Amino acid sequence: MISDGRSRTRTYAAGALALLAFATGCGDNGGGGSAPAAQGTGTASAAPRPTGGAPATAAPTTAAPAGADAAAWAKWNLTPLAPAPAPPADKPIKLERTGTVPVFSEVKTNDKVVFVTIDDGAEKDPKFVEMLTDLKVPISMFLTRDIVRNDYAYFKPLQALGNHIQNHTVDHPVMSKIPAEKQKSEICDAQSALTQQYGTAPLLFRPPFGDGAGTATLNTSVQQCGPRAIVLWRESMQIHDMQYQAGDKKLKPGDIILAHFRGPSELKGATMTQMFGDLLARIQEQGFSVARLEDYIQAPAS
Ligand SMILES: [Zn+2]
């Protein structure tokens, strides 16, 4: 999709994409994949509760970073994820200032890292801010204006941790079902609101459900509003497990994972922090670290 031929990203035909997106995309209520919650690798009965504040007796079973970090992870009933390697100096994805925007759902890298993106913004659980402040796991937030506008401030401490705010429309429509002018207002109005609220313009756009990502109409609409890439995903976090697009149900280096700001009403009683802890455990047990997506993307020269 990049006109200069440097694209190393994967693109998808719109039809196949829509099928995948509707099977796994945001907007569903995560009915699939609800295996028993297995948090961390320790013995559950001996571990502190996820929201407890007394990690003193937890014994890390793997080599941990600094002691304070291990205690922070133990507070959430998790063992520390291996730190991500330093971001590549030569970014695998290079965005251009003008022209067609690339569509990607993974990043080409040999680093054993995956990227976590969290969408919409419905659940605003203070415990999740506390969790990310403790763990400092990088995330990218694709926010929908009308879902976050009742509390823009919730996301600011998450942003202050170094996490980026990205564009996920005004009110979460199925983009291919609306005309070009409406597509444009969905993206441009969210872009201006998010830029005003968070002080920086989103570089990336994600269409709700992944719908329309491969269409020329949506690509043009995105170009008119400022984001310089359309970002999809390879895995979708449900409640305790991920749905995989790959048949082998395994993470690959550079995969982008979709999750949502969701609470107990959408997670069959589980909390946002329990869902996120289970996501980290699923990543850890496959030997991956979490890196920051924007650290693997070169923004256009200004
Ligand atoms: Zn969404």
Short mmCIF file of C-alpha atoms and ligand atoms in Angstrom, two decimals:
data_model
loop_
_atom_site.label_atom_id
_atom_site.label_comp_id
_atom_site.label_asym_id
_atom_site.label_seq_id
_atom_site.Cartn_x
_atom_site.Cartn_y
_atom_site.Cartn_z
CA MET A 1 0.00 0.00 0.00
CA ILE A 2 3.02 2.31 0.25
CA SER A 3 3.77 3.86 -3.09
CA ASP A 4 7.54 3.99 -2.70
CA GLY A 5 7.82 0.23 -2.54
CA ARG A 6 9.36 0.11 0.90
CA SER A 7 6.34 -1.45 2.44
CA ARG A 8 7.08 -4.51 4.50
CA THR A 9 3.63 -4.64 5.94
CA ARG A 10 0.89 -7.05 5.11
CA THR A 11 -2.29 -5.90 3.51
CA TYR A 12 -5.57 -7.68 3.19
CA ALA A 13 -8.34 -7.86 0.70
CA ALA A 14 -11.37 -6.11 2.06
CA GLY A 15 -13.66 -9.11 1.91
CA ALA A 16 -11.39 -11.46 3.80
CA LEU A 17 -10.61 -8.75 6.25
CA ALA A 18 -14.23 -8.08 7.02
CA LEU A 19 -14.80 -11.74 7.78
CA LEU A 20 -11.86 -11.86 10.13
CA ALA A 21 -12.77 -8.58 11.71
CA PHE A 22 -16.32 -9.48 12.46
CA ALA A 23 -15.20 -12.76 13.94
CA THR A 24 -12.74 -11.19 16.33
CA GLY A 25 -13.16 -7.46 16.28
CA CYS A 26 -14.07 -4.94 18.83
CA GLY A 27 -17.76 -4.55 19.30
CA ASP A 28 -18.38 -8.18 20.02
CA ASN A 29 -18.86 -9.13 23.60
CA GLY A 30 -16.10 -11.62 23.86
CA GLY A 31 -18.18 -14.75 24.02
CA GLY A 32 -15.41 -17.02 22.79
CA GLY A 33 -12.47 -18.54 24.55
CA SER A 34 -13.34 -18.49 28.21
CA ALA A 35 -11.02 -21.02 29.76
CA PRO A 36 -10.40 -21.05 33.50
CA ALA A 37 -8.40 -18.10 34.70
CA ALA A 38 -4.83 -19.16 35.25
CA GLN A 39 -2.96 -16.16 36.51
CA GLY A 40 0.80 -16.25 36.44
CA THR A 41 2.69 -19.45 36.88
CA GLY A 42 2.62 -19.83 40.64
CA THR A 43 0.32 -21.78 42.88
CA ALA A 44 -2.92 -19.91 42.95
CA SER A 45 -3.75 -20.68 46.54
CA ALA A 46 -0.49 -19.22 47.75
CA ALA A 47 -0.65 -16.06 45.71
CA PRO A 48 -2.01 -12.73 46.86
CA ARG A 49 -5.26 -11.54 45.39
CA PRO A 50 -4.86 -9.36 42.31
CA THR A 51 -6.00 -6.24 44.08
CA GLY A 52 -4.31 -7.01 47.37
CA GLY A 53 -1.53 -4.83 48.66
CA ALA A 54 0.62 -7.32 50.58
CA PRO A 55 3.10 -9.02 48.27
CA ALA A 56 5.60 -9.76 51.03
CA THR A 57 5.29 -13.54 50.95
CA ALA A 58 5.25 -13.94 47.17
CA ALA A 59 8.27 -15.81 45.89
CA PRO A 60 9.11 -15.05 42.25
CA THR A 61 9.80 -18.22 40.33
CA THR A 62 11.62 -16.64 37.42
CA ALA A 63 14.54 -14.29 37.13
CA ALA A 64 13.09 -10.89 37.86
CA PRO A 65 14.28 -7.38 37.19
CA ALA A 66 14.84 -5.09 40.13
CA GLY A 67 13.26 -6.11 43.41
CA ALA A 68 10.83 -3.25 43.46
CA ASP A 69 9.56 -4.30 40.06
CA ALA A 70 9.06 -7.87 41.19
CA ALA A 71 7.04 -6.64 44.15
CA ALA A 72 4.91 -4.50 41.85
CA TRP A 73 4.15 -7.52 39.66
CA ALA A 74 3.46 -9.71 42.68
CA LYS A 75 0.92 -7.15 43.86
CA TRP A 76 -1.10 -8.04 40.75
CA ASN A 77 -0.47 -11.76 41.14
CA LEU A 78 1.89 -11.79 38.17
CA THR A 79 5.51 -12.67 37.60
CA PRO A 80 7.51 -9.99 35.78
CA LEU A 81 7.48 -10.00 32.03
CA ALA A 82 10.93 -9.98 30.47
CA PRO A 83 11.78 -6.40 29.55
CA ALA A 84 11.43 -5.58 25.87
CA PRO A 85 14.65 -5.05 23.91
CA ALA A 86 15.66 -1.52 22.98
CA PRO A 87 13.53 -0.19 20.13
CA PRO A 88 15.12 -0.54 16.69
CA ALA A 89 16.95 2.53 15.41
CA ASP A 90 15.82 1.73 11.88
CA LYS A 91 12.04 1.55 12.24
CA PRO A 92 10.37 -1.37 10.41
CA ILE A 93 7.43 0.86 9.47
CA LYS A 94 8.14 4.24 7.93
CA LEU A 95 5.20 6.55 7.39
CA GLU A 96 5.00 9.17 4.70
CA ARG A 97 3.60 12.66 5.09
CA THR A 98 1.24 12.39 2.13
CA GLY A 99 -0.32 9.80 -0.11
CA THR A 100 -1.89 6.42 0.50
CA VAL A 101 -1.62 5.22 4.07
CA PRO A 102 -0.42 1.68 4.80
CA VAL A 103 -2.65 -0.90 6.46
CA PHE A 104 -0.93 -3.29 8.84
CA SER A 105 -1.77 -5.81 11.53
CA GLU A 106 1.77 -6.74 12.50
CA VAL A 107 5.24 -5.25 12.48
CA LYS A 108 8.16 -6.94 10.76
CA THR A 109 10.73 -7.64 13.45
CA ASN A 110 12.82 -10.47 14.81
CA ASP A 111 12.41 -9.15 18.34
CA LYS A 112 10.34 -11.48 20.47
CA VAL A 113 7.84 -8.77 21.18
CA VAL A 114 4.15 -8.15 20.65
CA PHE A 115 2.19 -4.89 20.85
CA VAL A 116 -0.93 -4.31 22.95
CA THR A 117 -3.62 -1.96 21.69
CA ILE A 118 -6.70 -1.14 23.77
CA ASP A 119 -9.81 0.21 22.10
CA ASP A 120 -12.94 2.29 22.57
CA GLY A 121 -12.59 3.52 26.16
CA ALA A 122 -15.85 2.48 27.77
CA GLU A 123 -14.50 1.08 31.05
CA LYS A 124 -12.65 3.67 33.10
CA ASP A 125 -11.40 1.59 36.01
CA PRO A 126 -9.02 3.49 38.34
CA LYS A 127 -7.43 0.15 39.23
CA PHE A 128 -6.20 -0.17 35.66
CA VAL A 129 -4.39 3.15 35.94
CA GLU A 130 -2.84 1.89 39.17
CA MET A 131 -1.87 -1.38 37.48
CA LEU A 132 -0.16 0.27 34.50
CA THR A 133 1.55 2.76 36.80
CA ASP A 134 2.96 -0.21 38.71
CA LEU A 135 3.85 -2.43 35.78
CA LYS A 136 4.69 0.14 33.08
CA VAL A 137 3.60 -2.21 30.31
CA PRO A 138 3.29 -0.13 27.12
CA ILE A 139 -0.10 0.13 25.44
CA SER A 140 -1.57 2.11 22.58
CA MET A 141 -5.09 3.49 23.07
CA PHE A 142 -7.48 3.76 20.13
CA LEU A 143 -10.21 5.95 21.59
CA THR A 144 -13.72 6.63 20.32
CA ARG A 145 -14.67 10.24 21.01
CA ASP A 146 -18.24 9.74 22.14
CA ILE A 147 -17.22 6.86 24.39
CA VAL A 148 -14.50 8.82 26.20
CA ARG A 149 -15.90 12.36 26.16
CA ASN A 150 -17.67 11.91 29.51
CA ASP A 151 -14.25 11.51 31.13
CA TYR A 152 -11.37 12.50 28.89
CA ALA A 153 -9.27 12.96 32.03
CA TYR A 154 -9.27 9.25 32.81
CA PHE A 155 -6.82 8.56 29.99
CA LYS A 156 -4.37 11.33 30.83
CA PRO A 157 -2.38 9.45 33.50
CA LEU A 158 -2.16 6.53 31.07
CA GLN A 159 -0.84 8.94 28.44
CA ALA A 160 1.58 10.41 30.99
CA LEU A 161 3.17 6.96 31.30
CA GLY A 162 4.30 7.34 27.68
CA ASN A 163 1.34 5.68 26.02
CA HIS A 164 -0.08 7.18 22.84
CA ILE A 165 -3.67 8.15 22.07
CA GLN A 166 -4.85 7.07 18.61
CA ASN A 167 -8.00 7.63 16.56
CA HIS A 168 -10.99 5.24 16.63
CA THR A 169 -13.77 7.48 15.20
CA VAL A 170 -16.47 9.66 16.75
CA ASP A 171 -19.10 7.03 17.49
CA HIS A 172 -17.89 3.66 16.26
CA PRO A 173 -19.83 3.12 13.01
CA VAL A 174 -19.37 0.40 10.41
CA MET A 175 -17.34 2.58 8.08
CA SER A 176 -18.10 0.75 4.82
CA LYS A 177 -21.82 1.38 5.39
CA ILE A 178 -21.54 5.16 5.48
CA PRO A 179 -20.74 7.59 2.66
CA ALA A 180 -17.33 9.14 2.18
CA GLU A 181 -18.30 12.49 3.67
CA LYS A 182 -19.56 10.81 6.82
CA GLN A 183 -16.40 8.71 7.02
CA LYS A 184 -14.41 11.89 6.86
CA SER A 185 -16.34 13.57 9.68
CA GLU A 186 -16.06 10.42 11.82
CA ILE A 187 -12.28 10.50 11.53
CA CYS A 188 -11.64 14.25 11.34
CA ASP A 189 -13.92 15.19 14.24
CA ALA A 190 -12.36 12.52 16.45
CA GLN A 191 -8.92 13.70 15.35
CA SER A 192 -9.58 17.28 16.36
CA ALA A 193 -11.20 16.35 19.69
CA LEU A 194 -8.42 13.97 20.67
CA THR A 195 -5.77 16.44 19.58
CA GLN A 196 -7.38 19.18 21.65
CA GLN A 197 -7.79 16.99 24.71
CA TYR A 198 -4.46 15.21 24.70
CA GLY A 199 -2.21 17.81 23.10
CA THR A 200 -0.91 15.67 20.27
CA ALA A 201 -2.45 14.56 17.00
CA PRO A 202 -3.10 10.82 16.59
CA LEU A 203 -0.74 9.27 14.06
CA LEU A 204 -2.71 6.04 13.67
CA PHE A 205 -6.32 5.15 12.89
CA ARG A 206 -8.28 1.98 13.50
CA PRO A 207 -11.70 1.50 11.89
CA PRO A 208 -14.32 -0.09 14.17
CA PHE A 209 -14.41 -3.87 13.63
CA GLY A 210 -11.53 -3.43 11.17
CA ASP A 211 -14.25 -2.78 8.63
CA GLY A 212 -13.36 -1.07 5.36
CA ALA A 213 -9.65 -0.99 6.08
CA GLY A 214 -8.71 -2.15 2.60
CA THR A 215 -11.00 0.20 0.70
CA ALA A 216 -9.86 3.20 -1.29
CA THR A 217 -12.70 5.25 0.17
CA LEU A 218 -11.59 4.76 3.75
CA ASN A 219 -7.95 5.26 2.85
CA THR A 220 -8.81 8.62 1.30
CA SER A 221 -10.90 9.60 4.32
CA VAL A 222 -8.00 8.81 6.65
CA GLN A 223 -5.61 10.82 4.48
CA GLN A 224 -7.91 13.84 4.72
CA CYS A 225 -7.88 13.83 8.52
CA GLY A 226 -4.27 13.39 9.58
CA PRO A 227 -3.55 9.81 10.68
CA ARG A 228 -0.86 8.23 8.51
CA ALA A 229 -1.61 4.53 8.92
CA ILE A 230 -4.52 2.14 9.44
CA VAL A 231 -3.76 -0.38 12.18
CA LEU A 232 -5.48 -3.76 12.48
CA TRP A 233 -4.52 -6.75 14.63
CA ARG A 234 -3.53 -10.43 14.64
CA GLU A 235 -5.01 -11.48 17.98
CA SER A 236 -8.05 -10.34 19.92
CA MET A 237 -8.13 -10.60 23.72
CA GLN A 238 -11.44 -11.87 25.04
CA ILE A 239 -11.82 -12.48 28.78
CA HIS A 240 -9.10 -14.94 29.75
CA ASP A 241 -7.67 -15.97 26.37
CA MET A 242 -6.95 -14.59 22.96
CA GLN A 243 -8.60 -15.38 19.66
CA TYR A 244 -5.94 -15.95 17.02
CA GLN A 245 -6.21 -15.39 13.30
CA ALA A 246 -3.33 -17.83 12.78
CA GLY A 247 -4.33 -21.47 12.70
CA ASP A 248 -1.56 -22.54 15.05
CA LYS A 249 -2.88 -20.18 17.75
CA LYS A 250 0.56 -18.85 18.54
CA LEU A 251 1.93 -15.37 18.86
CA LYS A 252 4.52 -14.30 16.29
CA PRO A 253 7.16 -11.59 16.67
CA GLY A 254 5.63 -8.22 15.89
CA ASP A 255 1.99 -9.24 16.29
CA ILE A 256 -0.47 -6.52 17.23
CA ILE A 257 -3.02 -7.58 19.85
CA LEU A 258 -6.44 -5.99 20.20
CA ALA A 259 -8.01 -5.57 23.63
CA HIS A 260 -10.71 -3.26 24.96
CA PHE A 261 -11.42 -1.03 27.91
CA ARG A 262 -14.10 -3.35 29.29
CA GLY A 263 -15.49 -4.08 32.71
CA PRO A 264 -17.44 -6.80 34.51
CA SER A 265 -20.68 -6.26 32.56
CA GLU A 266 -18.88 -7.16 29.34
CA LEU A 267 -16.38 -9.64 30.79
CA LYS A 268 -18.80 -12.00 32.54
CA GLY A 269 -17.86 -10.57 35.89
CA ALA A 270 -14.13 -10.22 35.33
CA THR A 271 -12.53 -6.83 35.83
CA MET A 272 -10.37 -4.85 33.43
CA THR A 273 -7.30 -5.60 35.54
CA GLN A 274 -8.06 -9.32 35.64
CA MET A 275 -8.47 -9.36 31.86
CA PHE A 276 -5.23 -7.45 31.40
CA GLY A 277 -3.37 -9.69 33.85
CA ASP A 278 -4.55 -12.74 31.95
CA LEU A 279 -3.43 -11.13 28.69
CA LEU A 280 0.05 -10.58 30.11
CA ALA A 281 0.14 -14.18 31.35
CA ARG A 282 -0.82 -15.46 27.88
CA ILE A 283 1.97 -13.34 26.36
CA GLN A 284 4.49 -14.41 28.98
CA GLU A 285 3.82 -18.12 28.70
CA GLN A 286 4.66 -17.91 24.99
CA GLY A 287 7.96 -16.22 25.78
CA PHE A 288 7.16 -12.74 24.53
CA SER A 289 7.68 -9.25 25.88
CA VAL A 290 5.46 -6.25 25.25
CA ALA A 291 6.96 -3.37 23.31
CA ARG A 292 5.55 0.01 22.38
CA LEU A 293 4.03 0.01 18.91
CA GLU A 294 4.97 3.63 18.24
CA ASP A 295 8.65 2.78 18.96
CA TYR A 296 8.62 0.60 15.83
CA ILE A 297 7.04 3.25 13.61
CA GLN A 298 8.84 6.20 12.07
CA ALA A 299 6.54 9.20 11.93
CA PRO A 300 6.66 11.31 8.77
CA ALA A 301 9.33 13.97 8.61
CA SER A 302 7.66 17.24 9.45
ZN ZN B 1 -13.82 -0.45 18.72
#
